Amino acid sequence: MTTEHAPATAIARRCADRLADLGLTEAQAAARAGMSTAYLHRVLELGPAFDPPALLRLAAVLGLEYEELVAGRPAERLARPDGPALAGPPVLGELDAAECWQRLGVGGLGRIARTGPDGPVVRPVGYLVHEHTVLYRTAGDGALAPGPGGDAAFEVDRADRDLHEGWSVLMIGPLEYVTEPALLAELPEPPAHGRWVRLTPATVTGRSIRAARRE
C-alpha cells in the first residue's frame, strides 16, 4: 500500500534532494514542469491538496512516481529490498465506502470514463475531494464535460510493486458544473476555457489485493 501523504515540507525536501541528484536548479525544474519558480514553491508548500496535476508534472520531471514524491518510499520496502516471499494466489478483499474515501485522500490522479457522442471515453484527470464528491477540471466543450451520456465512472488505483499490494476504487454518479462562488474562490484557477466539474457518487466500491506470503 502507499503511505499517507507526507507533510509538504517533506515533499519539498524530497524535491530538493532529487534536484541535487539530477544537477537541476529549481528554475530549470519549474520551467520543464510548465510553471514559474514562485508557483513551484507554492505547490511544494501546500502539497497535494493544492494542485495535484502540477505535482504530477513535477514528479515526471524528477523521474519519480507521483506517490514517491508526495509520500516517499515506505520503510518496509527498504527493510525488504527483494520484496515479500510469495506463496500462492493473490488475496482479494473488499473496501467499504469509508476506506474508499480514505484511499482517495484529498486529491491525486484518477480516470473518468463516460459515454460520449462517438462512444466510450476514458481520460486521466487530476482530482480533488470535497465533501464526499470528486472535483476535476476540463474544457467546457470537452469529452468529460457534463452533458448527455448518463452517469460517469471515476476510478483510482494504486499498486506497490515492491510490496506486491494494491487497491482500486470505483465511483459512479452524475456530473455537474461547480457553480458555488464560495467554493470556486477556494479552488485553483482552471486552465483557459476550462471549468470545474463535480461527480457526486451514487455508488462507491473498492477492492484490495495483496500477495499471499510465507510465514
PDB file of C-alpha atoms in Angstrom:
ATOM      1  CA  MET A   1       0.000   0.000   0.000  1.00  0.00           C
ATOM      2  CA  THR A   2       1.053   3.569  -0.414  1.00  0.00           C
ATOM      3  CA  THR A   3       1.548   5.608   2.710  1.00  0.00           C
ATOM      4  CA  GLU A   4      -0.446   8.636   3.761  1.00  0.00           C
ATOM      5  CA  HIS A   5       0.605  11.848   2.074  1.00  0.00           C
ATOM      6  CA  ALA A   6       3.540  13.355   3.911  1.00  0.00           C
ATOM      7  CA  PRO A   7       3.707  16.998   5.016  1.00  0.00           C
ATOM      8  CA  ALA A   8       4.549  19.465   2.271  1.00  0.00           C
ATOM      9  CA  THR A   9       7.888  20.175   3.968  1.00  0.00           C
ATOM     10  CA  ALA A  10       8.846  16.541   3.364  1.00  0.00           C
ATOM     11  CA  ILE A  11       7.762  16.871  -0.274  1.00  0.00           C
ATOM     12  CA  ALA A  12       9.968  19.947  -0.641  1.00  0.00           C
ATOM     13  CA  ARG A  13      12.874  18.072   0.921  1.00  0.00           C
ATOM     14  CA  ARG A  14      12.444  15.133  -1.449  1.00  0.00           C
ATOM     15  CA  CYS A  15      12.267  17.555  -4.369  1.00  0.00           C
ATOM     16  CA  ALA A  16      15.463  19.314  -3.275  1.00  0.00           C
ATOM     17  CA  ASP A  17      17.296  16.010  -2.814  1.00  0.00           C
ATOM     18  CA  ARG A  18      16.217  14.821  -6.253  1.00  0.00           C
ATOM     19  CA  LEU A  19      17.210  18.114  -7.889  1.00  0.00           C
ATOM     20  CA  ALA A  20      20.662  17.742  -6.352  1.00  0.00           C
ATOM     21  CA  ASP A  21      20.919  14.185  -7.690  1.00  0.00           C
ATOM     22  CA  LEU A  22      19.947  15.350 -11.182  1.00  0.00           C
ATOM     23  CA  GLY A  23      22.038  18.525 -11.121  1.00  0.00           C
ATOM     24  CA  LEU A  24      18.987  20.676 -11.850  1.00  0.00           C
ATOM     25  CA  THR A  25      18.071  24.058 -10.412  1.00  0.00           C
ATOM     26  CA  GLU A  26      14.598  24.909  -9.150  1.00  0.00           C
ATOM     27  CA  ALA A  27      14.160  27.287 -12.083  1.00  0.00           C
ATOM     28  CA  GLN A  28      15.013  24.553 -14.586  1.00  0.00           C
ATOM     29  CA  ALA A  29      12.653  22.057 -12.960  1.00  0.00           C
ATOM     30  CA  ALA A  30       9.862  24.619 -12.780  1.00  0.00           C
ATOM     31  CA  ALA A  31      10.250  25.509 -16.454  1.00  0.00           C
ATOM     32  CA  ARG A  32      10.197  21.855 -17.511  1.00  0.00           C
ATOM     33  CA  ALA A  33       7.067  21.290 -15.395  1.00  0.00           C
ATOM     34  CA  GLY A  34       5.332  24.280 -17.008  1.00  0.00           C
ATOM     35  CA  MET A  35       5.267  26.645 -14.033  1.00  0.00           C
ATOM     36  CA  SER A  36       7.144  29.576 -12.554  1.00  0.00           C
ATOM     37  CA  THR A  37       9.596  29.170  -9.690  1.00  0.00           C
ATOM     38  CA  ALA A  38       7.214  31.070  -7.402  1.00  0.00           C
ATOM     39  CA  TYR A  39       4.389  28.693  -8.311  1.00  0.00           C
ATOM     40  CA  LEU A  40       6.692  25.711  -7.722  1.00  0.00           C
ATOM     41  CA  HIS A  41       7.336  26.987  -4.191  1.00  0.00           C
ATOM     42  CA  ARG A  42       3.584  27.314  -3.631  1.00  0.00           C
ATOM     43  CA  VAL A  43       2.945  23.768  -4.903  1.00  0.00           C
ATOM     44  CA  LEU A  44       5.623  22.388  -2.583  1.00  0.00           C
ATOM     45  CA  GLU A  45       4.333  24.442   0.332  1.00  0.00           C
ATOM     46  CA  LEU A  46       0.667  23.482   0.016  1.00  0.00           C
ATOM     47  CA  GLY A  47       1.149  19.892  -1.130  1.00  0.00           C
ATOM     48  CA  PRO A  48      -1.286  17.572  -2.980  1.00  0.00           C
ATOM     49  CA  ALA A  49      -4.427  19.396  -1.843  1.00  0.00           C
ATOM     50  CA  PHE A  50      -3.456  22.498  -3.862  1.00  0.00           C
ATOM     51  CA  ASP A  51      -2.687  21.386  -7.436  1.00  0.00           C
ATOM     52  CA  PRO A  52      -2.261  17.615  -7.972  1.00  0.00           C
ATOM     53  CA  PRO A  53      -1.607  17.894 -11.753  1.00  0.00           C
ATOM     54  CA  ALA A  54       1.268  20.311 -11.072  1.00  0.00           C
ATOM     55  CA  LEU A  55       2.810  17.815  -8.632  1.00  0.00           C
ATOM     56  CA  LEU A  56       2.310  15.082 -11.213  1.00  0.00           C
ATOM     57  CA  ARG A  57       4.229  17.095 -13.826  1.00  0.00           C
ATOM     58  CA  LEU A  58       6.940  17.835 -11.295  1.00  0.00           C
ATOM     59  CA  ALA A  59       7.262  14.145 -10.425  1.00  0.00           C
ATOM     60  CA  ALA A  60       7.724  13.363 -14.126  1.00  0.00           C
ATOM     61  CA  VAL A  61      10.469  15.999 -14.405  1.00  0.00           C
ATOM     62  CA  LEU A  62      12.199  14.495 -11.368  1.00  0.00           C
ATOM     63  CA  GLY A  63      11.884  10.969 -12.708  1.00  0.00           C
ATOM     64  CA  LEU A  64       9.765   9.867  -9.726  1.00  0.00           C
ATOM     65  CA  GLU A  65       6.400   8.172  -9.340  1.00  0.00           C
ATOM     66  CA  TYR A  66       3.725  10.590  -8.095  1.00  0.00           C
ATOM     67  CA  GLU A  67       3.281   8.666  -4.833  1.00  0.00           C
ATOM     68  CA  GLU A  68       7.038   8.501  -4.324  1.00  0.00           C
ATOM     69  CA  LEU A  69       7.235  12.299  -4.469  1.00  0.00           C
ATOM     70  CA  VAL A  70       4.242  13.016  -2.219  1.00  0.00           C
ATOM     71  CA  ALA A  71       4.507  10.059   0.177  1.00  0.00           C
ATOM     72  CA  GLY A  72       8.061   8.757  -0.073  1.00  0.00           C
ATOM     73  CA  ARG A  73       9.123   5.137  -0.048  1.00  0.00           C
ATOM     74  CA  PRO A  74       7.689   3.023   2.789  1.00  0.00           C
ATOM     75  CA  ALA A  75      10.271   1.853   5.315  1.00  0.00           C
ATOM     76  CA  GLU A  76       9.105  -1.703   4.731  1.00  0.00           C
ATOM     77  CA  ARG A  77      10.451  -1.528   1.188  1.00  0.00           C
ATOM     78  CA  LEU A  78      13.901  -0.697   2.463  1.00  0.00           C
ATOM     79  CA  ALA A  79      13.739  -3.439   5.077  1.00  0.00           C
ATOM     80  CA  ARG A  80      12.813  -5.980   2.419  1.00  0.00           C
ATOM     81  CA  PRO A  81      14.506  -4.831  -0.814  1.00  0.00           C
ATOM     82  CA  ASP A  82      13.799  -8.132  -2.543  1.00  0.00           C
ATOM     83  CA  GLY A  83      10.099  -7.981  -1.677  1.00  0.00           C
ATOM     84  CA  PRO A  84       7.998 -10.439   0.303  1.00  0.00           C
ATOM     85  CA  ALA A  85       8.177 -14.166  -0.307  1.00  0.00           C
ATOM     86  CA  LEU A  86       5.128 -15.229  -2.282  1.00  0.00           C
ATOM     87  CA  ALA A  87       3.141 -18.356  -1.510  1.00  0.00           C
ATOM     88  CA  GLY A  88       0.050 -18.912  -3.608  1.00  0.00           C
ATOM     89  CA  PRO A  89      -2.550 -16.793  -5.432  1.00  0.00           C
ATOM     90  CA  PRO A  90      -3.182 -13.147  -4.504  1.00  0.00           C
ATOM     91  CA  VAL A  91      -5.580 -12.363  -1.656  1.00  0.00           C
ATOM     92  CA  LEU A  92      -8.527 -10.134  -2.624  1.00  0.00           C
ATOM     93  CA  GLY A  93     -10.558  -8.018  -0.244  1.00  0.00           C
ATOM     94  CA  GLU A  94     -13.407  -5.500  -0.336  1.00  0.00           C
ATOM     95  CA  LEU A  95     -13.142  -1.888   0.826  1.00  0.00           C
ATOM     96  CA  ASP A  96     -16.122  -0.210   2.454  1.00  0.00           C
ATOM     97  CA  ALA A  97     -17.135   3.337   1.499  1.00  0.00           C
ATOM     98  CA  ALA A  98     -15.128   4.947   4.307  1.00  0.00           C
ATOM     99  CA  GLU A  99     -11.998   3.015   3.293  1.00  0.00           C
ATOM    100  CA  CYS A 100     -12.515   4.035  -0.345  1.00  0.00           C
ATOM    101  CA  TRP A 101     -12.638   7.736   0.543  1.00  0.00           C
ATOM    102  CA  GLN A 102      -9.604   7.285   2.781  1.00  0.00           C
ATOM    103  CA  ARG A 103      -7.646   5.783  -0.122  1.00  0.00           C
ATOM    104  CA  LEU A 104      -8.533   8.754  -2.339  1.00  0.00           C
ATOM    105  CA  GLY A 105      -7.180  11.244   0.229  1.00  0.00           C
ATOM    106  CA  VAL A 106      -7.627  14.899  -0.629  1.00  0.00           C
ATOM    107  CA  GLY A 107      -6.616  14.588  -4.254  1.00  0.00           C
ATOM    108  CA  GLY A 108      -4.407  12.914  -6.804  1.00  0.00           C
ATOM    109  CA  LEU A 109      -4.633  11.391 -10.264  1.00  0.00           C
ATOM    110  CA  GLY A 110      -7.544   9.230 -11.439  1.00  0.00           C
ATOM    111  CA  ARG A 111      -9.580   8.400 -14.531  1.00  0.00           C
ATOM    112  CA  ILE A 112     -13.028   9.471 -15.710  1.00  0.00           C
ATOM    113  CA  ALA A 113     -14.952   7.151 -18.037  1.00  0.00           C
ATOM    114  CA  ARG A 114     -18.194   8.021 -19.750  1.00  0.00           C
ATOM    115  CA  THR A 115     -20.087   7.526 -22.987  1.00  0.00           C
ATOM    116  CA  GLY A 116     -19.634  10.372 -25.461  1.00  0.00           C
ATOM    117  CA  PRO A 117     -21.159  11.085 -28.873  1.00  0.00           C
ATOM    118  CA  ASP A 118     -18.505   8.898 -30.516  1.00  0.00           C
ATOM    119  CA  GLY A 119     -18.568   6.081 -27.972  1.00  0.00           C
ATOM    120  CA  PRO A 120     -16.824   5.343 -24.656  1.00  0.00           C
ATOM    121  CA  VAL A 121     -14.235   7.875 -23.466  1.00  0.00           C
ATOM    122  CA  VAL A 122     -11.640   7.286 -20.725  1.00  0.00           C
ATOM    123  CA  ARG A 123      -9.333  10.142 -19.727  1.00  0.00           C
ATOM    124  CA  PRO A 124      -6.885  10.771 -16.852  1.00  0.00           C
ATOM    125  CA  VAL A 125      -7.764  13.683 -14.559  1.00  0.00           C
ATOM    126  CA  GLY A 126      -6.234  15.428 -11.601  1.00  0.00           C
ATOM    127  CA  TYR A 127      -8.881  15.407  -8.906  1.00  0.00           C
ATOM    128  CA  LEU A 128      -9.755  16.963  -5.554  1.00  0.00           C
ATOM    129  CA  VAL A 129     -12.129  15.533  -2.947  1.00  0.00           C
ATOM    130  CA  HIS A 130     -14.718  17.911  -1.476  1.00  0.00           C
ATOM    131  CA  GLU A 131     -17.408  16.740   0.964  1.00  0.00           C
ATOM    132  CA  HIS A 132     -17.632  13.217  -0.494  1.00  0.00           C
ATOM    133  CA  THR A 133     -17.691  14.439  -4.078  1.00  0.00           C
ATOM    134  CA  VAL A 134     -14.925  14.403  -6.683  1.00  0.00           C
ATOM    135  CA  LEU A 135     -13.883  17.603  -8.472  1.00  0.00           C
ATOM    136  CA  TYR A 136     -11.839  17.873 -11.661  1.00  0.00           C
ATOM    137  CA  ARG A 137     -11.163  20.436 -14.379  1.00  0.00           C
ATOM    138  CA  THR A 138     -11.964  20.080 -18.054  1.00  0.00           C
ATOM    139  CA  ALA A 139     -12.664  22.186 -21.129  1.00  0.00           C
ATOM    140  CA  GLY A 140     -16.224  23.421 -21.378  1.00  0.00           C
ATOM    141  CA  ASP A 141     -16.747  21.585 -24.672  1.00  0.00           C
ATOM    142  CA  GLY A 142     -14.533  18.600 -23.819  1.00  0.00           C
ATOM    143  CA  ALA A 143     -15.471  14.936 -23.697  1.00  0.00           C
ATOM    144  CA  LEU A 144     -15.532  14.990 -19.884  1.00  0.00           C
ATOM    145  CA  ALA A 145     -17.841  17.988 -19.575  1.00  0.00           C
ATOM    146  CA  PRO A 146     -21.341  17.406 -18.145  1.00  0.00           C
ATOM    147  CA  GLY A 147     -23.921  16.612 -20.785  1.00  0.00           C
ATOM    148  CA  PRO A 148     -25.821  13.764 -22.442  1.00  0.00           C
ATOM    149  CA  GLY A 149     -24.472  10.283 -21.878  1.00  0.00           C
ATOM    150  CA  GLY A 150     -25.694   9.343 -18.418  1.00  0.00           C
ATOM    151  CA  ASP A 151     -23.595   8.795 -15.336  1.00  0.00           C
ATOM    152  CA  ALA A 152     -19.806   8.821 -15.400  1.00  0.00           C
ATOM    153  CA  ALA A 153     -17.385   6.459 -13.683  1.00  0.00           C
ATOM    154  CA  PHE A 154     -14.400   7.677 -11.676  1.00  0.00           C
ATOM    155  CA  GLU A 155     -11.618   5.207 -10.924  1.00  0.00           C
ATOM    156  CA  VAL A 156      -8.386   5.395  -8.958  1.00  0.00           C
ATOM    157  CA  ASP A 157      -5.919   2.596  -8.354  1.00  0.00           C
ATOM    158  CA  ARG A 158      -2.517   2.251  -6.799  1.00  0.00           C
ATOM    159  CA  ALA A 159      -0.056  -0.627  -6.889  1.00  0.00           C
ATOM    160  CA  ASP A 160       3.120  -1.123  -4.899  1.00  0.00           C
ATOM    161  CA  ARG A 161       5.328  -3.407  -6.939  1.00  0.00           C
ATOM    162  CA  ASP A 162       7.846  -3.776  -4.137  1.00  0.00           C
ATOM    163  CA  LEU A 163       5.292  -4.940  -1.579  1.00  0.00           C
ATOM    164  CA  HIS A 164       3.018  -6.703  -4.107  1.00  0.00           C
ATOM    165  CA  GLU A 165      -0.024  -4.876  -2.796  1.00  0.00           C
ATOM    166  CA  GLY A 166      -2.570  -2.533  -4.282  1.00  0.00           C
ATOM    167  CA  TRP A 167      -6.126  -1.276  -4.348  1.00  0.00           C
ATOM    168  CA  SER A 168      -8.772   0.059  -6.712  1.00  0.00           C
ATOM    169  CA  VAL A 169     -11.721   2.377  -6.043  1.00  0.00           C
ATOM    170  CA  LEU A 170     -14.658   2.905  -8.404  1.00  0.00           C
ATOM    171  CA  MET A 171     -17.322   5.604  -8.055  1.00  0.00           C
ATOM    172  CA  ILE A 172     -20.305   6.094 -10.363  1.00  0.00           C
ATOM    173  CA  GLY A 173     -22.593   9.098 -10.467  1.00  0.00           C
ATOM    174  CA  PRO A 174     -23.815  12.166 -12.380  1.00  0.00           C
ATOM    175  CA  LEU A 175     -21.676  15.119 -13.436  1.00  0.00           C
ATOM    176  CA  GLU A 176     -22.428  18.808 -12.954  1.00  0.00           C
ATOM    177  CA  TYR A 177     -20.503  22.063 -13.142  1.00  0.00           C
ATOM    178  CA  VAL A 178     -19.339  23.600  -9.883  1.00  0.00           C
ATOM    179  CA  THR A 179     -21.188  26.915  -9.628  1.00  0.00           C
ATOM    180  CA  GLU A 180     -20.975  27.919  -5.943  1.00  0.00           C
ATOM    181  CA  PRO A 181     -18.952  31.183  -5.811  1.00  0.00           C
ATOM    182  CA  ALA A 182     -17.514  30.425  -2.363  1.00  0.00           C
ATOM    183  CA  LEU A 183     -16.222  27.026  -3.443  1.00  0.00           C
ATOM    184  CA  LEU A 184     -14.861  28.315  -6.754  1.00  0.00           C
ATOM    185  CA  ALA A 185     -12.957  31.005  -4.858  1.00  0.00           C
ATOM    186  CA  GLU A 186     -11.156  28.287  -2.877  1.00  0.00           C
ATOM    187  CA  LEU A 187     -10.220  26.162  -5.907  1.00  0.00           C
ATOM    188  CA  PRO A 188      -7.186  26.670  -8.164  1.00  0.00           C
ATOM    189  CA  GLU A 189      -7.939  28.550 -11.349  1.00  0.00           C
ATOM    190  CA  PRO A 190      -8.821  26.166 -14.206  1.00  0.00           C
ATOM    191  CA  PRO A 191      -6.915  26.419 -17.500  1.00  0.00           C
ATOM    192  CA  ALA A 192      -8.142  28.772 -20.207  1.00  0.00           C
ATOM    193  CA  HIS A 193     -11.680  27.881 -21.287  1.00  0.00           C
ATOM    194  CA  GLY A 194     -11.813  25.247 -18.539  1.00  0.00           C
ATOM    195  CA  ARG A 195     -14.337  24.707 -15.759  1.00  0.00           C
ATOM    196  CA  TRP A 196     -14.565  22.721 -12.544  1.00  0.00           C
ATOM    197  CA  VAL A 197     -16.827  19.663 -12.691  1.00  0.00           C
ATOM    198  CA  ARG A 198     -18.301  17.699  -9.762  1.00  0.00           C
ATOM    199  CA  LEU A 199     -19.046  13.976  -9.721  1.00  0.00           C
ATOM    200  CA  THR A 200     -21.459  13.027  -6.928  1.00  0.00           C
ATOM    201  CA  PRO A 201     -21.164   9.253  -6.462  1.00  0.00           C
ATOM    202  CA  ALA A 202     -24.324   7.176  -6.238  1.00  0.00           C
ATOM    203  CA  THR A 203     -22.236   4.044  -5.708  1.00  0.00           C
ATOM    204  CA  VAL A 204     -18.792   3.645  -4.135  1.00  0.00           C
ATOM    205  CA  THR A 205     -16.949   0.314  -4.328  1.00  0.00           C
ATOM    206  CA  GLY A 206     -13.364  -0.740  -3.778  1.00  0.00           C
ATOM    207  CA  ARG A 207     -11.114  -3.783  -3.806  1.00  0.00           C
ATOM    208  CA  SER A 208      -7.740  -4.503  -2.258  1.00  0.00           C
ATOM    209  CA  ILE A 209      -5.198  -7.057  -3.402  1.00  0.00           C
ATOM    210  CA  ARG A 210      -2.091  -8.410  -1.755  1.00  0.00           C
ATOM    211  CA  ALA A 211       0.224 -11.305  -2.367  1.00  0.00           C
ATOM    212  CA  ALA A 212      -0.022 -14.359  -0.147  1.00  0.00           C
ATOM    213  CA  ARG A 213       3.173 -14.649   1.884  1.00  0.00           C
ATOM    214  CA  ARG A 214       5.035 -17.435   3.541  1.00  0.00           C
ATOM    215  CA  GLU A 215       5.093 -17.251   7.308  1.00  0.00           C
TER     216      GLU A 215
END
